[in-house]
Short mmCIF file of C-alpha atoms in Angstrom, two decimals:
data_model
loop_
_atom_site.label_atom_id
_atom_site.label_comp_id
_atom_site.label_asym_id
_atom_site.label_seq_id
_atom_site.Cartn_x
_atom_site.Cartn_y
_atom_site.Cartn_z
CA UNK A 1 52.15 51.80 120.53
CA UNK A 2 54.97 49.66 119.27
CA UNK A 3 57.24 51.05 116.55
CA UNK A 4 59.09 48.52 114.47
CA UNK A 5 62.59 49.53 113.39
CA UNK A 6 63.74 48.12 110.10
CA UNK A 7 67.51 47.85 110.44
CA UNK A 8 67.84 46.86 106.79
CA UNK A 9 66.11 50.05 105.59
CA UNK A 10 68.26 52.21 107.86
CA UNK A 11 71.42 50.60 106.55
CA UNK A 12 70.20 50.99 102.99
CA UNK A 13 69.54 54.71 103.46
CA UNK A 14 72.94 55.09 105.15
CA UNK A 15 74.73 53.43 102.23
CA UNK A 16 72.86 55.59 99.71
CA UNK A 17 73.75 58.78 101.58
CA UNK A 18 77.37 57.68 101.84
CA UNK A 19 77.53 57.00 98.09
CA UNK A 20 75.97 60.37 97.25
CA UNK A 21 78.46 62.15 99.52
CA UNK A 22 81.39 60.24 98.03
CA UNK A 23 80.29 61.03 94.46
CA UNK A 24 79.84 64.73 95.24
CA UNK A 25 83.25 64.88 96.92
CA UNK A 26 84.85 63.22 93.89
CA UNK A 27 83.12 65.67 91.53
CA UNK A 28 84.28 68.67 93.59
CA UNK A 29 87.84 67.35 93.63
CA UNK A 30 87.71 66.86 89.85
CA UNK A 31 86.37 70.37 89.22
CA UNK A 32 88.95 71.89 91.58
CA UNK A 33 91.74 69.98 89.86
CA UNK A 34 90.64 71.33 86.48
CA UNK A 35 89.97 74.93 87.51
CA UNK A 36 92.86 75.53 89.96
CA UNK A 37 95.53 75.99 87.23
CA UNK A 38 93.24 78.41 85.36
CA UNK A 39 92.55 80.43 88.51
CA UNK A 40 96.28 80.56 89.27
CA UNK A 41 97.05 81.63 85.68
CA UNK A 42 94.45 84.41 85.80
CA UNK A 43 95.76 85.63 89.16
CA UNK A 44 99.32 85.76 87.80
CA UNK A 45 98.18 87.66 84.71
CA UNK A 46 96.34 90.17 86.91
CA UNK A 47 99.43 90.59 89.07
CA UNK A 48 101.68 91.15 86.05
CA UNK A 49 99.24 93.68 84.56
CA UNK A 50 99.10 95.53 87.88
CA UNK A 51 102.87 95.83 88.34
CA UNK A 52 103.17 97.12 84.77
CA UNK A 53 100.43 99.67 85.47
CA UNK A 54 102.20 101.11 88.53
CA UNK A 55 105.64 101.14 86.87
CA UNK A 56 104.94 101.80 83.16
CA UNK A 57 108.50 102.85 82.34
CA UNK A 58 109.89 99.43 83.22
CA UNK A 59 110.49 96.85 80.49
CA UNK A 60 111.43 93.96 82.78
CA UNK A 61 110.51 92.82 86.26
CA UNK A 62 112.69 90.51 88.33
CA UNK A 63 111.51 88.65 91.41
CA UNK A 64 112.71 90.23 94.64
CA UNK A 65 112.85 88.67 98.10
CA UNK A 66 113.37 90.73 101.22
CA UNK A 67 116.12 89.40 103.47
CA UNK A 68 113.70 90.10 106.33
CA UNK A 69 110.15 89.81 104.95
CA UNK A 70 108.61 90.66 108.33
CA UNK A 71 110.64 93.80 108.98
CA UNK A 72 107.80 96.21 108.19
CA UNK A 73 105.43 94.36 110.50
CA UNK A 74 107.96 94.26 113.34
CA UNK A 75 108.50 98.00 113.09
CA UNK A 76 104.92 98.64 114.11
CA UNK A 77 102.73 98.26 111.04
CA UNK A 78 99.94 95.86 111.94
CA UNK A 79 97.27 94.07 109.92
CA UNK A 80 99.46 93.79 106.86
CA UNK A 81 102.00 91.63 105.09
CA UNK A 82 104.25 91.57 102.05
CA UNK A 83 103.12 88.98 99.51
CA UNK A 84 105.58 89.60 96.71
CA UNK A 85 108.08 92.02 95.25
CA UNK A 86 109.71 92.84 91.91
CA UNK A 87 112.71 94.90 90.91
CA UNK A 88 111.74 97.10 87.95
CA UNK A 89 114.37 97.49 85.20
CA UNK A 90 114.61 99.77 82.17
CA UNK A 91 115.73 98.79 78.66
CA UNK A 92 119.39 98.95 79.74
CA UNK A 93 118.86 96.65 82.71
CA UNK A 94 119.12 99.50 85.20
CA UNK A 95 116.93 99.33 88.31
CA UNK A 96 114.42 102.17 88.20
CA UNK A 97 112.25 101.11 91.10
CA UNK A 98 110.40 98.39 92.94
CA UNK A 99 106.89 96.98 92.83
CA UNK A 100 105.66 95.56 96.13
CA UNK A 101 102.50 93.53 96.59
CA UNK A 102 100.93 93.78 100.03
CA UNK A 103 97.83 92.44 101.74
CA UNK A 104 96.08 94.45 104.44
CA UNK A 105 92.81 94.70 106.33
CA UNK A 106 90.29 97.44 105.69
CA UNK A 107 86.61 97.05 106.51
CA UNK A 108 87.11 93.42 105.47
CA UNK A 109 90.19 91.24 105.09
CA UNK A 110 92.18 90.76 101.92
CA UNK A 111 92.95 94.13 100.33
CA UNK A 112 95.71 93.07 97.95
CA UNK A 113 97.56 96.11 96.63
CA UNK A 114 100.55 96.63 94.38
CA UNK A 115 102.59 99.80 94.85
CA UNK A 116 105.27 101.11 92.50
CA UNK A 117 108.13 103.02 94.12
CA UNK A 118 110.97 104.71 92.20
CA UNK A 119 114.60 105.10 93.25
CA UNK A 120 113.74 108.42 94.90
CA UNK A 121 111.36 106.43 97.14
CA UNK A 122 108.32 108.13 95.66
CA UNK A 123 105.13 106.31 94.77
CA UNK A 124 104.72 105.93 91.01
CA UNK A 125 101.37 104.21 91.15
CA UNK A 126 98.97 102.09 93.19
CA UNK A 127 96.67 99.37 91.91
CA UNK A 128 94.19 97.10 93.67
CA UNK A 129 94.64 93.46 92.67
CA UNK A 130 91.75 92.15 94.77
CA UNK A 131 89.56 93.15 97.71
CA UNK A 132 86.27 92.35 99.44
CA UNK A 133 85.23 95.86 100.40
CA UNK A 134 81.65 97.14 100.35
CA UNK A 135 80.31 98.00 96.85
CA UNK A 136 79.64 101.72 96.51
CA UNK A 137 81.80 102.55 99.53
CA UNK A 138 85.13 100.80 100.15
CA UNK A 139 85.14 99.39 96.63
CA UNK A 140 85.77 102.96 95.42
CA UNK A 141 89.39 102.39 96.47
CA UNK A 142 89.88 100.77 93.06
CA UNK A 143 88.92 104.00 91.28
CA UNK A 144 91.66 106.08 89.68
CA UNK A 145 90.52 109.23 91.49
CA UNK A 146 91.40 107.62 94.82
CA UNK A 147 94.53 105.70 93.81
CA UNK A 148 96.13 108.68 92.05
CA UNK A 149 96.37 110.54 95.38
CA UNK A 150 99.39 108.41 96.33
CA UNK A 151 101.48 109.27 93.26
CA UNK A 152 104.56 111.34 94.12
CA UNK A 153 104.23 110.81 97.86
CA UNK A 154 106.96 109.32 100.05
CA UNK A 155 107.71 108.68 103.71
CA UNK A 156 104.82 107.84 106.03
CA UNK A 157 101.52 108.62 104.33
CA UNK A 158 98.53 109.49 106.49
CA UNK A 159 94.76 109.49 105.94
CA UNK A 160 92.61 112.57 106.35
CA UNK A 161 88.81 112.73 106.56
CA UNK A 162 88.96 116.35 105.44
CA UNK A 163 91.34 118.26 103.22
CA UNK A 164 94.59 116.38 102.71
CA UNK A 165 98.13 117.70 102.53
CA UNK A 166 101.33 116.48 100.86
CA UNK A 167 101.74 113.72 103.45
CA UNK A 168 98.11 112.58 103.42
CA UNK A 169 95.45 111.21 101.15
CA UNK A 170 91.78 112.04 101.52
CA UNK A 171 89.68 109.15 102.80
CA UNK A 172 86.78 107.81 100.81
CA UNK A 173 83.59 109.18 102.33
CA UNK A 174 82.04 106.49 104.52
CA UNK A 175 84.98 104.15 104.01
CA UNK A 176 87.77 105.38 106.28
CA UNK A 177 88.79 101.83 107.25
CA UNK A 178 89.27 100.88 103.61
CA UNK A 179 91.27 104.05 102.97
CA UNK A 180 93.47 103.27 105.96
CA UNK A 181 93.90 99.67 104.81
CA UNK A 182 95.09 100.67 101.35
CA UNK A 183 97.35 103.34 102.82
CA UNK A 184 98.82 100.80 105.23
CA UNK A 185 99.72 98.64 102.24
CA UNK A 186 101.37 101.58 100.48
CA UNK A 187 103.37 102.46 103.60
CA UNK A 188 104.56 98.87 103.96
CA UNK A 189 105.56 98.93 100.30
CA UNK A 190 107.52 102.15 100.77
CA UNK A 191 109.47 100.62 103.66
CA UNK A 192 110.09 97.43 101.69
CA UNK A 193 111.23 99.42 98.65
CA UNK A 194 113.76 101.33 100.75
CA UNK A 195 115.19 98.03 101.98
CA UNK A 196 115.29 96.46 98.52
CA UNK A 197 116.85 99.51 96.85
CA UNK A 198 119.53 99.60 99.52
CA UNK A 199 120.74 96.04 99.03
CA UNK A 200 118.05 94.17 100.95
CA UNK A 201 117.24 91.86 98.05
CA UNK A 202 118.25 88.22 98.68
#
């Protein structure tokens, strides 16, 4: 059985598919161009709201840059990084603490946390900016009942599956990895705050 191949039809179909692909790519680029600034604006607003939430006594926040941004990682803390930092000032312009934004890995990647730390190197608050943890389990890390455990703690904070003590927080049931991920971010923030409050701000 002889099969006739129509080169013209094949080329026609190829051109049509190419045009459809090109049009879709152009539309995606257009939508991205229009939505990217809005997404960035919303992310910045969320970040600003979060740093205010963890350091409510501050009236001004100034950008901070660690002289050695990787110091915390090099000292042994893995699966985490410092994304941003702010010096928190009162109405008289006095530094009352630091807000540090970190990103760590829990059950999934991308737990973005902001931690407030006062000049006594105690946690004043913790807020979750974004995460991809499991709903009903790891996602409970965003709840006040979990986040409030960090307030007043300093030094190296641990995670306990049972009763916690002054140096530990109690893990979320069924979500130990998430609890450890958030805690890792808080510990990185505490180290960064110590550096910043002792002249480590560029």
